[in-house]
GROMACS .gro file of C-alpha atoms in nm:
model
  208
    1MET     CA    1   0.002   0.009  -0.003
    2ALA     CA    2   0.161   0.318  -0.110
    3VAL     CA    3   0.152   0.597   0.181
    4LYS     CA    4   0.036   0.938   0.086
    5ARG     CA    5   0.307   1.213   0.033
    6ALA     CA    6   0.356   1.429   0.342
    7VAL     CA    7   0.228   1.799   0.330
    8SER     CA    8   0.520   2.062   0.380
    9VAL     CA    9   0.455   2.400   0.559
   10ASP     CA   10   0.479   2.603   0.283
   11GLU     CA   11   0.231   2.411   0.137
   12ILE     CA   12  -0.037   2.419   0.400
   13THR     CA   13   0.040   2.819   0.456
   14LYS     CA   14   0.005   2.873   0.091
   15LYS     CA   15  -0.281   2.698   0.020
   16LYS     CA   16  -0.575   2.879  -0.071
   17PHE     CA   17  -0.964   2.767   0.068
   18LYS     CA   18  -1.291   2.891  -0.081
   19GLU     CA   19  -1.424   3.022   0.202
   20LEU     CA   20  -1.846   3.104   0.257
   21GLU     CA   21  -1.966   3.459   0.220
   22LEU     CA   22  -2.147   3.502   0.477
   23PRO     CA   23  -2.367   3.827   0.611
   24PRO     CA   24  -2.269   3.980   0.938
   25GLU     CA   25  -2.481   3.799   1.158
   26PHE     CA   26  -2.363   3.496   1.067
   27LYS     CA   27  -1.992   3.589   1.047
   28LYS     CA   28  -1.991   3.703   1.374
   29LEU     CA   29  -2.153   3.370   1.500
   30LEU     CA   30  -1.947   3.160   1.268
   31GLY     CA   31  -1.583   3.286   1.178
   32THR     CA   32  -1.496   3.282   0.828
   33PRO     CA   33  -1.548   2.852   0.779
   34GLU     CA   34  -1.480   2.700   0.431
   35CYS     CA   35  -1.724   2.555   0.198
   36SER     CA   36  -1.659   2.210   0.279
   37GLY     CA   37  -1.659   1.979   0.591
   38ILE     CA   38  -1.903   1.894   0.816
   39TRP     CA   39  -2.099   2.139   1.027
   40ILE     CA   40  -2.365   1.999   1.348
   41ILE     CA   41  -2.688   2.188   1.444
   42TRP     CA   42  -2.863   2.037   1.762
   43GLY     CA   43  -3.142   2.147   2.018
   44GLU     CA   44  -3.429   2.023   2.187
   45SER     CA   45  -3.796   2.074   2.017
   46PHE     CA   46  -3.979   2.408   2.012
   47ASN     CA   47  -3.652   2.577   2.060
   48GLY     CA   48  -3.605   2.767   1.694
   49GLU     CA   49  -3.376   2.497   1.518
   50THR     CA   50  -3.591   2.497   1.213
   51GLY     CA   51  -3.624   2.815   1.144
   52PHE     CA   52  -3.245   2.887   1.209
   53SER     CA   53  -3.183   2.601   1.013
   54LEU     CA   54  -3.318   2.731   0.735
   55GLN     CA   55  -3.204   3.116   0.819
   56LEU     CA   56  -2.868   2.971   0.772
   57ALA     CA   57  -2.924   2.789   0.495
   58LYS     CA   58  -3.082   3.105   0.301
   59ALA     CA   59  -2.790   3.311   0.418
   60LEU     CA   60  -2.576   2.990   0.231
   61THR     CA   61  -2.719   3.015  -0.124
   62LYS     CA   62  -2.486   3.333  -0.146
   63SER     CA   63  -2.162   3.061  -0.159
   64GLY     CA   64  -2.339   2.776  -0.336
   65LYS     CA   65  -2.619   2.543  -0.434
   66VAL     CA   66  -2.818   2.393  -0.088
   67PHE     CA   67  -2.986   2.090  -0.054
   68TYR     CA   68  -3.215   2.048   0.272
   69ASN     CA   69  -3.263   1.701   0.300
   70THR     CA   70  -3.578   1.674   0.533
   71LEU     CA   71  -3.541   1.306   0.632
   72GLU     CA   72  -3.787   1.330   0.959
   73GLU     CA   73  -4.045   1.562   0.865
   74GLY     CA   74  -4.069   1.520   0.516
   75ALA     CA   75  -4.258   1.775   0.253
   76ARG     CA   76  -4.547   1.844   0.517
   77LYS     CA   77  -4.743   2.176   0.622
   78SER     CA   78  -4.553   2.222   0.918
   79MET     CA   79  -4.268   2.205   0.694
   80GLN     CA   80  -4.430   2.425   0.454
   81ASN     CA   81  -4.489   2.642   0.742
   82ALA     CA   82  -4.142   2.668   0.772
   83ILE     CA   83  -4.053   2.756   0.475
   84VAL     CA   84  -4.343   3.044   0.417
   85ALA     CA   85  -4.183   3.180   0.756
   86GLN     CA   86  -3.854   3.200   0.650
   87ASN     CA   87  -3.952   3.348   0.286
   88MET     CA   88  -3.752   3.032   0.120
   89GLN     CA   89  -3.905   3.141  -0.245
   90GLU     CA   90  -3.631   3.445  -0.278
   91VAL     CA   91  -3.372   3.166  -0.300
   92LYS     CA   92  -3.568   2.922  -0.470
   93SER     CA   93  -3.319   2.931  -0.756
   94ARG     CA   94  -3.044   2.769  -0.516
   95PHE     CA   95  -3.229   2.618  -0.273
   96THR     CA   96  -3.388   2.251  -0.307
   97ILE     CA   97  -3.553   2.003  -0.048
   98GLY     CA   98  -3.556   1.641  -0.056
   99ASN     CA   99  -3.834   1.471   0.052
  100ARG     CA  100  -3.716   1.231   0.330
  101GLU     CA  101  -3.483   1.102   0.079
  102GLY     CA  102  -3.246   0.761   0.135
  103ILE     CA  103  -2.859   0.800   0.221
  104ASP     CA  104  -2.819   0.568  -0.062
  105ASP     CA  105  -2.975   0.836  -0.315
  106LEU     CA  106  -2.867   1.128  -0.166
  107LYS     CA  107  -2.515   0.990  -0.271
  108GLU     CA  108  -2.667   0.941  -0.616
  109ARG     CA  109  -2.750   1.334  -0.675
  110LEU     CA  110  -2.454   1.402  -0.496
  111ARG     CA  111  -2.237   1.200  -0.746
  112ARG     CA  112  -2.411   1.369  -1.076
  113LYS     CA  113  -2.215   1.695  -1.246
  114LYS     CA  114  -2.395   2.047  -1.068
  115SER     CA  115  -2.473   1.892  -0.767
  116PRO     CA  116  -2.555   2.071  -0.468
  117ASP     CA  117  -2.278   2.209  -0.300
  118ILE     CA  118  -2.439   2.244   0.097
  119ILE     CA  119  -2.651   1.941   0.241
  120PHE     CA  120  -2.890   2.018   0.542
  121ILE     CA  121  -2.939   1.651   0.709
  122ASP     CA  122  -3.255   1.673   0.928
  123SER     CA  123  -3.211   1.461   1.135
  124LEU     CA  124  -2.905   1.291   1.185
  125GLN     CA  125  -3.122   1.041   1.380
  126TYR     CA  126  -3.303   0.962   1.097
  127THR     CA  127  -2.998   0.871   0.809
  128GLY     CA  128  -2.959   0.543   0.970
  129LEU     CA  129  -2.599   0.593   0.917
  130ASN     CA  130  -2.333   0.423   1.195
  131LYS     CA  131  -2.028   0.572   1.255
  132LYS     CA  132  -1.836   0.381   0.943
  133GLU     CA  133  -2.111   0.464   0.699
  134TYR     CA  134  -2.113   0.849   0.794
  135LYS     CA  135  -1.715   0.845   0.771
  136LEU     CA  136  -1.758   0.686   0.380
  137LEU     CA  137  -1.959   0.982   0.308
  138LYS     CA  138  -1.762   1.183   0.442
  139GLU     CA  139  -1.479   1.117   0.279
  140GLU     CA  140  -1.594   1.053  -0.086
  141PHE     CA  141  -1.759   1.384  -0.038
  142HIS     CA  142  -1.496   1.525   0.126
  143ASN     CA  143  -1.549   1.884  -0.174
  144LYS     CA  144  -1.926   1.927   0.004
  145LEU     CA  145  -2.049   2.109   0.279
  146PHE     CA  146  -2.256   1.876   0.481
  147ILE     CA  147  -2.490   2.076   0.797
  148PHE     CA  148  -2.615   1.787   1.071
  149ILE     CA  149  -2.892   1.822   1.227
  150SER     CA  150  -2.960   1.639   1.536
  151HIS     CA  151  -3.257   1.579   1.850
  152ALA     CA  152  -3.037   1.670   2.178
  153ASP     CA  153  -3.026   1.517   2.537
  154GLY     CA  154  -2.999   1.787   2.734
  155LYS     CA  155  -2.734   1.992   2.610
  156ASN     CA  156  -2.541   1.762   2.395
  157PRO     CA  157  -2.669   1.576   2.072
  158GLU     CA  158  -2.883   1.309   2.119
  159GLY     CA  159  -2.716   0.923   2.054
  160SER     CA  160  -2.354   0.771   2.014
  161LEU     CA  161  -2.301   0.857   1.629
  162ALA     CA  162  -2.443   1.232   1.703
  163LYS     CA  163  -2.167   1.270   1.968
  164PHE     CA  164  -1.892   1.142   1.700
  165VAL     CA  165  -2.015   1.391   1.485
  166LYS     CA  166  -1.999   1.687   1.732
  167TYR     CA  167  -1.637   1.531   1.800
  168ASP     CA  168  -1.571   1.544   1.435
  169ALA     CA  169  -1.757   1.846   1.380
  170ASP     CA  170  -1.551   2.210   1.218
  171VAL     CA  171  -1.883   2.382   1.353
  172LYS     CA  172  -2.088   2.281   1.656
  173ILE     CA  173  -2.400   2.501   1.700
  174ARG     CA  174  -2.611   2.427   2.028
  175VAL     CA  175  -3.005   2.600   1.966
  176GLU     CA  176  -3.191   2.659   2.295
  177GLY     CA  177  -3.485   2.957   2.364
  178TYR     CA  178  -3.474   3.085   2.011
  179ARG     CA  179  -3.105   3.155   2.025
  180ALA     CA  180  -2.808   3.019   1.824
  181MET     CA  181  -2.435   2.959   2.033
  182CYS     CA  182  -2.171   2.804   1.841
  183LEU     CA  183  -1.817   2.657   1.896
  184SER     CA  184  -1.642   2.690   1.544
  185ARG     CA  185  -1.216   2.634   1.479
  186LEU     CA  186  -1.264   2.908   1.237
  187GLY     CA  187  -1.286   3.207   1.398
  188GLY     CA  188  -1.633   3.359   1.555
  189ASP     CA  189  -1.712   3.616   1.861
  190LYS     CA  190  -1.920   3.349   2.031
  191GLU     CA  191  -2.181   3.557   2.116
  192PRO     CA  192  -2.562   3.406   2.066
  193TYR     CA  193  -2.773   3.480   1.754
  194THR     CA  194  -3.114   3.547   1.801
  195ILE     CA  195  -3.352   3.310   1.583
  196TRP     CA  196  -3.614   3.502   1.714
  197GLU     CA  197  -3.613   3.836   1.921
  198GLN     CA  198  -4.026   3.736   2.073
  199GLY     CA  199  -3.940   3.390   2.125
  200ALA     CA  200  -3.650   3.439   2.298
  201ALA     CA  201  -3.771   3.729   2.567
  202GLN     CA  202  -4.015   3.471   2.569
  203PHE     CA  203  -3.790   3.204   2.689
  204ASP     CA  204  -3.603   3.469   2.933
  205LEU     CA  205  -3.889   3.506   3.157
  206LYS     CA  206  -3.944   3.169   3.172
  207ILE     CA  207  -3.644   3.117   3.333
  208LYS     CA  208  -3.623   3.386   3.565
   0.00000   0.00000   0.00000
């Protein structure tokens, strides 16, 4: 088995990466991530996770074609309401929705020419992936950005795979009380991003 050539210090320091074009509020939260890799978003139900994911997806259409695979919910009325609430019609030429598209079908989609650049998978728990299959997906499509949305168990993602993905991810976003909090290897000032002002204010009142 051939050994891969080592990368020199000069090569790594001079290498150019394609960075995401982000509006100021997301750049403040996320820093300057590249347009590939793994992110994870998690949070309890009714805390703004879907709203945040769609707001983020809308912002990311400036950097590439976005595919939002609603594995768990499907193309149902609740998803329609969320799409309308975030006015995703504004980015319809660069944003498409997968209706419970399984991982094998998703792979076939991503192997095509002009396939999506950024893939949201909602939710990680519905993929049926194990750790080995997750690694293979990541390796085959290393030039894509995968954003996994996960159920939560308290303040952490739910399940062993989700915890593994959290450890592996470049960007980790926890949603609570209609705010998104980020841990990123790529900068950002760590200030929470408010998803919905009224919801966040009501949440603050509940916990006082």
